[in-house]
mmCIF file of C-alpha atoms in Angstrom:
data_model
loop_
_atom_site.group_PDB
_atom_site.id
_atom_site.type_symbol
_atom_site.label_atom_id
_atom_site.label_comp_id
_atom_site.label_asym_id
_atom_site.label_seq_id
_atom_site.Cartn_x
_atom_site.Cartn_y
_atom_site.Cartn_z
ATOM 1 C CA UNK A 1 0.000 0.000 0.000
ATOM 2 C CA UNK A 2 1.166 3.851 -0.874
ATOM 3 C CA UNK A 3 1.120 4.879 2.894
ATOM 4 C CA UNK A 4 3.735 2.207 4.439
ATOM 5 C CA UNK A 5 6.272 4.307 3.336
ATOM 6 C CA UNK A 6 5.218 7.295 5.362
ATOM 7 C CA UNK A 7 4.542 5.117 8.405
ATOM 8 C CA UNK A 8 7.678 3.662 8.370
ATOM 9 C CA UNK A 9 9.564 7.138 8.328
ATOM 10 C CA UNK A 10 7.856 7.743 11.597
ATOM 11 C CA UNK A 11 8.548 4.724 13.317
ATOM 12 C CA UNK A 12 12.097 4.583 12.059
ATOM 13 C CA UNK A 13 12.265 8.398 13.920
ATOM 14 C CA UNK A 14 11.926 6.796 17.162
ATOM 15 C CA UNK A 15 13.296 3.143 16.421
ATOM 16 C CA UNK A 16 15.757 3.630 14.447
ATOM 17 C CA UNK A 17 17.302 0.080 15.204
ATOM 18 C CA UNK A 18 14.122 -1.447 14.220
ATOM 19 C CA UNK A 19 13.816 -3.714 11.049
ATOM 20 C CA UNK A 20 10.376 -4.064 9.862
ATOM 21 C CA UNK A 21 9.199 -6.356 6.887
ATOM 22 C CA UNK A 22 5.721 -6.377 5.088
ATOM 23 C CA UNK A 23 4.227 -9.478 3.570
ATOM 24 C CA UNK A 24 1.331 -9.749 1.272
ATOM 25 C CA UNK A 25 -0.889 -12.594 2.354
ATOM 26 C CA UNK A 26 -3.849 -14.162 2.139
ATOM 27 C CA UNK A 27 -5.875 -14.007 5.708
ATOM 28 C CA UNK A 28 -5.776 -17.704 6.343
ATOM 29 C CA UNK A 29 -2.012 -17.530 5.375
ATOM 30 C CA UNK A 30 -1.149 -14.647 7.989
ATOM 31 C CA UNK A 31 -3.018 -16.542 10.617
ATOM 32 C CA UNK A 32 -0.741 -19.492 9.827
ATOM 33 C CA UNK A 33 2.973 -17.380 9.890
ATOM 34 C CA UNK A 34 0.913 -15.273 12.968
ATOM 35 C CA UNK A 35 0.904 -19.094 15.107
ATOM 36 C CA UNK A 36 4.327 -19.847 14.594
ATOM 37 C CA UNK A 37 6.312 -16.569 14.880
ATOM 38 C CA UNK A 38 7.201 -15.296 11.575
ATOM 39 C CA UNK A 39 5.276 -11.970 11.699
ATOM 40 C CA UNK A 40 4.064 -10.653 15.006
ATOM 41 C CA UNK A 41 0.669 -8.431 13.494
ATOM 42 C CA UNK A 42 -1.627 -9.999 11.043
ATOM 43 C CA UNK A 43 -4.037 -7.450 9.595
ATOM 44 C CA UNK A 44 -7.048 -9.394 8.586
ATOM 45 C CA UNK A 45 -10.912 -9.220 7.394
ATOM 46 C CA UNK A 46 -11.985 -11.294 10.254
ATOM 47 C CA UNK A 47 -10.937 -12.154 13.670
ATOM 48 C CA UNK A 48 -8.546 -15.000 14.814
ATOM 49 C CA UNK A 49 -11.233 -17.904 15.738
ATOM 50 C CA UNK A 50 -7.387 -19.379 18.333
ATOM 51 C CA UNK A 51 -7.283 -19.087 21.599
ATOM 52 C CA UNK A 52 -3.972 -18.233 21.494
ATOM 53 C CA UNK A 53 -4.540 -14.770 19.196
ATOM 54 C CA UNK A 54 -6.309 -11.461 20.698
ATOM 55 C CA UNK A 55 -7.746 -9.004 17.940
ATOM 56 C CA UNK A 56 -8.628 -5.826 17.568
ATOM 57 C CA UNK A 57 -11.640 -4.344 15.528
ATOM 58 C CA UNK A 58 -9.881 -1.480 13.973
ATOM 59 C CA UNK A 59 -12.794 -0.005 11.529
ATOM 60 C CA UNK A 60 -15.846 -1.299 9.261
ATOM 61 C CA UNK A 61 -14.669 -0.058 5.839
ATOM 62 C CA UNK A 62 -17.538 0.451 2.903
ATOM 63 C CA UNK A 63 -17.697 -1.146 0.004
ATOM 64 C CA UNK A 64 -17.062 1.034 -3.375
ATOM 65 C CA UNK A 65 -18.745 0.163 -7.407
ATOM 66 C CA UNK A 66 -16.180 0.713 -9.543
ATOM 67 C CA UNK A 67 -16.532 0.261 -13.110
ATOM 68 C CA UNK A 68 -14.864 1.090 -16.755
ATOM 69 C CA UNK A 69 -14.762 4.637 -17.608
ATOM 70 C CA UNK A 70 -16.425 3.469 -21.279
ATOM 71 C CA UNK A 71 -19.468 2.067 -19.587
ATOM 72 C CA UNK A 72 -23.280 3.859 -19.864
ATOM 73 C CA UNK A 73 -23.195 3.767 -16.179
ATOM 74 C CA UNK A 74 -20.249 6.213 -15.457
ATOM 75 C CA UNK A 75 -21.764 8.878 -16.738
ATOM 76 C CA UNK A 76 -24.880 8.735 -14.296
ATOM 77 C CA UNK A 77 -24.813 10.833 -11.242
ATOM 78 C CA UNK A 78 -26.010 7.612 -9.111
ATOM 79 C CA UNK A 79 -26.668 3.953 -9.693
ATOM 80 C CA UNK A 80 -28.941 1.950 -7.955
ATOM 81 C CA UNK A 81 -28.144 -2.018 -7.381
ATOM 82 C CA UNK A 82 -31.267 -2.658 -9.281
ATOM 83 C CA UNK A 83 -28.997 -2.328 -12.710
ATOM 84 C CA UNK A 84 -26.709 -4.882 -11.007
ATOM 85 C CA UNK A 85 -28.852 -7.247 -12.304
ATOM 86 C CA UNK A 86 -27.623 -9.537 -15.399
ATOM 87 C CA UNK A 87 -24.506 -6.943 -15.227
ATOM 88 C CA UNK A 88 -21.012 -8.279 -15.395
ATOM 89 C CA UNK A 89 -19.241 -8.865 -12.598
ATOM 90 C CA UNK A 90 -15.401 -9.596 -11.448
ATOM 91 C CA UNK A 91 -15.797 -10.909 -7.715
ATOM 92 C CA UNK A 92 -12.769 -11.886 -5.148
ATOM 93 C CA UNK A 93 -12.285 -15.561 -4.970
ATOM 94 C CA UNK A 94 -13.419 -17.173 -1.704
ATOM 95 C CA UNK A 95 -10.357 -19.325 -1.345
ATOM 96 C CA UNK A 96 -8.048 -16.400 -1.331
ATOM 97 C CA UNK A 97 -10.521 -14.137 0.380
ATOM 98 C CA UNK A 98 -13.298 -15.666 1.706
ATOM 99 C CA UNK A 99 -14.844 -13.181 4.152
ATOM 100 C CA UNK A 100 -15.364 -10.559 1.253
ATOM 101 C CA UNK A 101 -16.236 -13.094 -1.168
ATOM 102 C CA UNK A 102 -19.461 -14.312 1.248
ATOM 103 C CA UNK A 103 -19.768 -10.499 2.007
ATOM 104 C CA UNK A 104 -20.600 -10.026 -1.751
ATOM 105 C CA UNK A 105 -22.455 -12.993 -2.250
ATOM 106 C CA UNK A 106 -24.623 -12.939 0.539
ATOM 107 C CA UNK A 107 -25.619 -9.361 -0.482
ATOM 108 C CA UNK A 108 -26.532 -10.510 -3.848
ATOM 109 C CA UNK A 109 -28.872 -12.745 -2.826
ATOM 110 C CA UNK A 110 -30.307 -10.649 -0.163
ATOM 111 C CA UNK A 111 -31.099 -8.033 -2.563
ATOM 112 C CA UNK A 112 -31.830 -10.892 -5.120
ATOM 113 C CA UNK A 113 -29.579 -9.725 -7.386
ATOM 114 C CA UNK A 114 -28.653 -11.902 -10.534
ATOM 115 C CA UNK A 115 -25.111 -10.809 -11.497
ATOM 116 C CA UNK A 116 -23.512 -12.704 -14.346
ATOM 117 C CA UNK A 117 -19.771 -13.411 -12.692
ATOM 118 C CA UNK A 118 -17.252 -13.380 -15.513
ATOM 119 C CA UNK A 119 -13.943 -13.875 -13.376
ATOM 120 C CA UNK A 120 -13.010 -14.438 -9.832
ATOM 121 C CA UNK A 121 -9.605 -12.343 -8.586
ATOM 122 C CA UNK A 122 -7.192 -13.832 -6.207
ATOM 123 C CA UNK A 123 -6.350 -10.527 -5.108
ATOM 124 C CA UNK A 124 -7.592 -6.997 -4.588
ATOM 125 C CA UNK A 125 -5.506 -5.144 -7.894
ATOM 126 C CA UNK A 126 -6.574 -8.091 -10.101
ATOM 127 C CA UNK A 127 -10.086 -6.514 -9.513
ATOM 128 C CA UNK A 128 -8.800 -3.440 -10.338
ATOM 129 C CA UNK A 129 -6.864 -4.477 -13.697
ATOM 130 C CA UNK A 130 -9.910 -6.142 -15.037
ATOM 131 C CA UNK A 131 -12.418 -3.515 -14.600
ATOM 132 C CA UNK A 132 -10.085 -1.333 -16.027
ATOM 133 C CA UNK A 133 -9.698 -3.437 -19.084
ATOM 134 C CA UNK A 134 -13.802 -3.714 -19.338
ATOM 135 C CA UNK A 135 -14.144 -6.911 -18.275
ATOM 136 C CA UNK A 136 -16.637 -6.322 -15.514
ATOM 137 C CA UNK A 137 -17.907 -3.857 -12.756
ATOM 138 C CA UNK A 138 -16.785 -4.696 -9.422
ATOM 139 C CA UNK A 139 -17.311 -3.967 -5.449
ATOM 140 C CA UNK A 140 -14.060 -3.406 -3.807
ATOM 141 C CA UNK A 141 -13.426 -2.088 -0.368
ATOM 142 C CA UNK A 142 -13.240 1.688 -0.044
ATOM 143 C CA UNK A 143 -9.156 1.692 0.599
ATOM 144 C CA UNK A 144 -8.648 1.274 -3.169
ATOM 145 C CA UNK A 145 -9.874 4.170 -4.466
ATOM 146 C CA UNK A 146 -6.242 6.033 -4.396
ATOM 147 C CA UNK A 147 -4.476 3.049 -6.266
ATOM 148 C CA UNK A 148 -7.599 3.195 -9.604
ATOM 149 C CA UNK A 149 -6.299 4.576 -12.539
ATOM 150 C CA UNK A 150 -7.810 7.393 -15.383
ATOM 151 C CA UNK A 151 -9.913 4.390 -17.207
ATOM 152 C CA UNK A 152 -11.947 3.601 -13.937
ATOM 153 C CA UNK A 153 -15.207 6.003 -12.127
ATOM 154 C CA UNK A 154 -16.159 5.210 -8.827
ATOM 155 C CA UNK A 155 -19.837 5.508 -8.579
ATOM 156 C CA UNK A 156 -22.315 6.214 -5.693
ATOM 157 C CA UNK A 157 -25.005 4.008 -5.137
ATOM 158 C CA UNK A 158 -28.867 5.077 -3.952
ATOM 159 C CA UNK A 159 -28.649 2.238 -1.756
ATOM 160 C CA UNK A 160 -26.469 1.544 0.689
ATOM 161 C CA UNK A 161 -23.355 -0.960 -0.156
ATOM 162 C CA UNK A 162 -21.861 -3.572 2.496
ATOM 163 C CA UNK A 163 -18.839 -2.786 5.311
ATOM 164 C CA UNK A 164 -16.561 -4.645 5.924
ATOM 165 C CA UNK A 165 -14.214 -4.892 9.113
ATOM 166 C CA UNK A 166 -10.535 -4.776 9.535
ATOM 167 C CA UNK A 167 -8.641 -6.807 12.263
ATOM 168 C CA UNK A 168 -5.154 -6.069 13.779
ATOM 169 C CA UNK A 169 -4.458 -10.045 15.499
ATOM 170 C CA UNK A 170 -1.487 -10.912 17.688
ATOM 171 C CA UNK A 171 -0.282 -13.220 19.990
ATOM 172 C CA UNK A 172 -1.242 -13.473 23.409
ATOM 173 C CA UNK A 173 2.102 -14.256 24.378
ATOM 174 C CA UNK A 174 4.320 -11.909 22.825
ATOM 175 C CA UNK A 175 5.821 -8.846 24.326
ATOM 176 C CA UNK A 176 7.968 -6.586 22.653
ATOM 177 C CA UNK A 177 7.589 -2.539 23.492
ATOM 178 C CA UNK A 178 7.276 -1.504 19.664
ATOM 179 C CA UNK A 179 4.389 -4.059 19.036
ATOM 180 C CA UNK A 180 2.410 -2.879 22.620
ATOM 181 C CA UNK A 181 2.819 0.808 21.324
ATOM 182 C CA UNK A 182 1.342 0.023 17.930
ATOM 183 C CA UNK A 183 -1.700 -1.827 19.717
ATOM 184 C CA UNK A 184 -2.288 0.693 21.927
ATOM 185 C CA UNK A 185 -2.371 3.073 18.868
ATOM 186 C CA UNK A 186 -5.064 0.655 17.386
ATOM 187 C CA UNK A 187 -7.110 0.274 20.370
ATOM 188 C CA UNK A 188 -7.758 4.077 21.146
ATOM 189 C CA UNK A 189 -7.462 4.906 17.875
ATOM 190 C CA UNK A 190 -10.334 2.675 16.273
ATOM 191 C CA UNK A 191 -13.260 3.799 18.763
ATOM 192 C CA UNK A 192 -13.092 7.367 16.491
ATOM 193 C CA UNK A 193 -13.704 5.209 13.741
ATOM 194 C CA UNK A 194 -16.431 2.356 14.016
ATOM 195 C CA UNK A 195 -20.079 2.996 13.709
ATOM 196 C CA UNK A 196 -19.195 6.662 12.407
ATOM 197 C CA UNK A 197 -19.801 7.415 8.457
ATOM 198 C CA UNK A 198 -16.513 7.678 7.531
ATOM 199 C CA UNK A 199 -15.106 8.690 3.757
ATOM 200 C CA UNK A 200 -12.424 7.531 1.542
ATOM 201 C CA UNK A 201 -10.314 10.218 2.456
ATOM 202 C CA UNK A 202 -10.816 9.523 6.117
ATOM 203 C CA UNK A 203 -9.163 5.528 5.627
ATOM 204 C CA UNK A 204 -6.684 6.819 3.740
ATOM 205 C CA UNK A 205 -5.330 8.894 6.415
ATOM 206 C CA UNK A 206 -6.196 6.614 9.141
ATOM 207 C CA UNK A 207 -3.804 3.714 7.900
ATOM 208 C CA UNK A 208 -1.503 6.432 8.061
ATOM 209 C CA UNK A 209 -2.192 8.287 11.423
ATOM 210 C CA UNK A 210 -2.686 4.473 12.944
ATOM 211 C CA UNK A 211 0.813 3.573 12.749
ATOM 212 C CA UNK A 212 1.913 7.195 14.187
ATOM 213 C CA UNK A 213 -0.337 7.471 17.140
ATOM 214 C CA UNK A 214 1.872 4.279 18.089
ATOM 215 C CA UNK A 215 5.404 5.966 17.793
ATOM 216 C CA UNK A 216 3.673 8.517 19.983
ATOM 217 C CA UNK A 217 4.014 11.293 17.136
ATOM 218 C CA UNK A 218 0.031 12.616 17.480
ATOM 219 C CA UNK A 219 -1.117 14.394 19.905
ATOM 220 C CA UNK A 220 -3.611 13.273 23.020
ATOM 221 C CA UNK A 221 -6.122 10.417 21.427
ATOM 222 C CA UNK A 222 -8.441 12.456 22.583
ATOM 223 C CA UNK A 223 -7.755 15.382 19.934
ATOM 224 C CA UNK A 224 -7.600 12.357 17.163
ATOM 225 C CA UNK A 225 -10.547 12.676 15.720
ATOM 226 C CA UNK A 226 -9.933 16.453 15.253
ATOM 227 C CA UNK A 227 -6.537 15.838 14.108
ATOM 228 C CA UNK A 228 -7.737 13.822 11.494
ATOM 229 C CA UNK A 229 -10.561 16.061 10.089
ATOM 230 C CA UNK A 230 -7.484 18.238 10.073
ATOM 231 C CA UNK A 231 -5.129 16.226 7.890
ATOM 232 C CA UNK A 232 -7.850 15.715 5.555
ATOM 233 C CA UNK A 233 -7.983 19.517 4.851
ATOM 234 C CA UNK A 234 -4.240 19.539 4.238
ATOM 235 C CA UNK A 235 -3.372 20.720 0.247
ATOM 236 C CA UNK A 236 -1.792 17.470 0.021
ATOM 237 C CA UNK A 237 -5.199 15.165 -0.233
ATOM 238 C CA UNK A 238 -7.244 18.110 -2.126
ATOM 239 C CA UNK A 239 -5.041 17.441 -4.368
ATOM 240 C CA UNK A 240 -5.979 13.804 -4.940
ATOM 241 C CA UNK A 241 -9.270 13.388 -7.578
ATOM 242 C CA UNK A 242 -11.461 11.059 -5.455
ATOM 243 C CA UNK A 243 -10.397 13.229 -2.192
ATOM 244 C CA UNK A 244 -12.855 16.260 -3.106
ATOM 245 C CA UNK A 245 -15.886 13.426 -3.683
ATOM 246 C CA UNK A 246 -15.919 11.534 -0.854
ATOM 247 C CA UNK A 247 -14.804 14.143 1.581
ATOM 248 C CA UNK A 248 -17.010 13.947 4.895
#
């Protein structure tokens, strides 16, 4: 993701002895390397069913439609999920991630949608590449929108879409001061987040600000949620395209 780099120059202010690596896995493959000590935080779509992990409910993020800038739909204002129906679809695959792929499903047949799947992606930017080539509309979670390029229009929907939760899971066990810090930036951080409406540009930041309430950078957490509605008027996200449409 874009903002690791910016999180990392923070922690590195304050540990600068510490050697941090990132690794793109699937859920059910981070709860694996979680159990026997490769990586110490697994950031997940659900929560560790072990005894031996503790999780934290960071945020529920919403769902976004995206589809090709070419199709009859981008040009509309709004789109309701009645024009879902029979419309081509690229879905995640439920063996790579299976709590967004039921997500999706199960809201298709709630709203007894028939959606004509044309390809199932093993991972979030395949979704991303093939609406972009026309191959399909898609519902991806909202974090995405910064990474979609010129050829693909998020669209608003009349009814409301899914959310979807992110996890921070760790050991039980473990104890390292860098690792309590970062939790303890989670856990008073997330409370300003869940159950509020909160925009594209707000996640964006918040993977950001996350990380830095942990290296003790931000002030008070009682001040975060104004010091986020602050970042988010900073020149550097009007800036960004999807920033000025989904601003809170």
């Amino acid at each position: 993701m874009k903002v690791f780099p910016n999180i990392m120059l923070n922690i590195r202010a304050h540990f600068p002895e510490l050697k941090a690596q990132f690794h793109s896995l699937t859920d059910a493959e981070q709860f694996s390397v979680l159990r026997n000590g490769q990586i110490d935080i697994a950031f997940t779509r659900y929560p560790g069913q072990l005894s031996e992990f503790d999780s934290i409910r960071i945020f529920d993020e919403p769902l976004t439609l995206i589809v090709p800038r070419d199709s009859p739909a981008a040009a509309l204002p709004y789109v309701s999920i009645k024009s879902f129906e029979n419309q081509d679809f690229v879905i995640s695959d439920e063996q790579s991630s299976p709590q967004l792929h039921k997500l999706i499903q199960d809201f298709f047949k709630q709203s007894k949608l028939n959606v004509n799947v044309v390809q199932y992606s093993t991972n979030i930017l395949l979704n991303v590449n093939l609406v972009g080539m026309g191959v399909g509309w898609s519902l991806v979670p909202a974090y995405v929108i910064p990474l979609l390029g010129d050829n693909i229009v998020v669209k608003k929907t009349l009814e409301p879409l899914p959310m979807i939760g992110l996890y921070a899971n760790y050991r039980k066990d473990q104890k390292h001061v860098v690792i309590d810090l970062i939790l303890k930036g989670i856990g008073q951080a997330s409370p300003y987040l869940l159950g509020e409406k909160v925009s594209a540009a707000d996640l964006y930041v918040a993977y950001c600000l996350i990380f830095a309430i942990s290296a003790k950078i931000l002030p008070p957490f009682d001040e975060f949620r104004l010091f986020l509605q602050q970042m988010a008027r900073r020149d550097s996200l009007k800036d960004i395209p999807w920033f000025q449409e989904y601003r809170v």
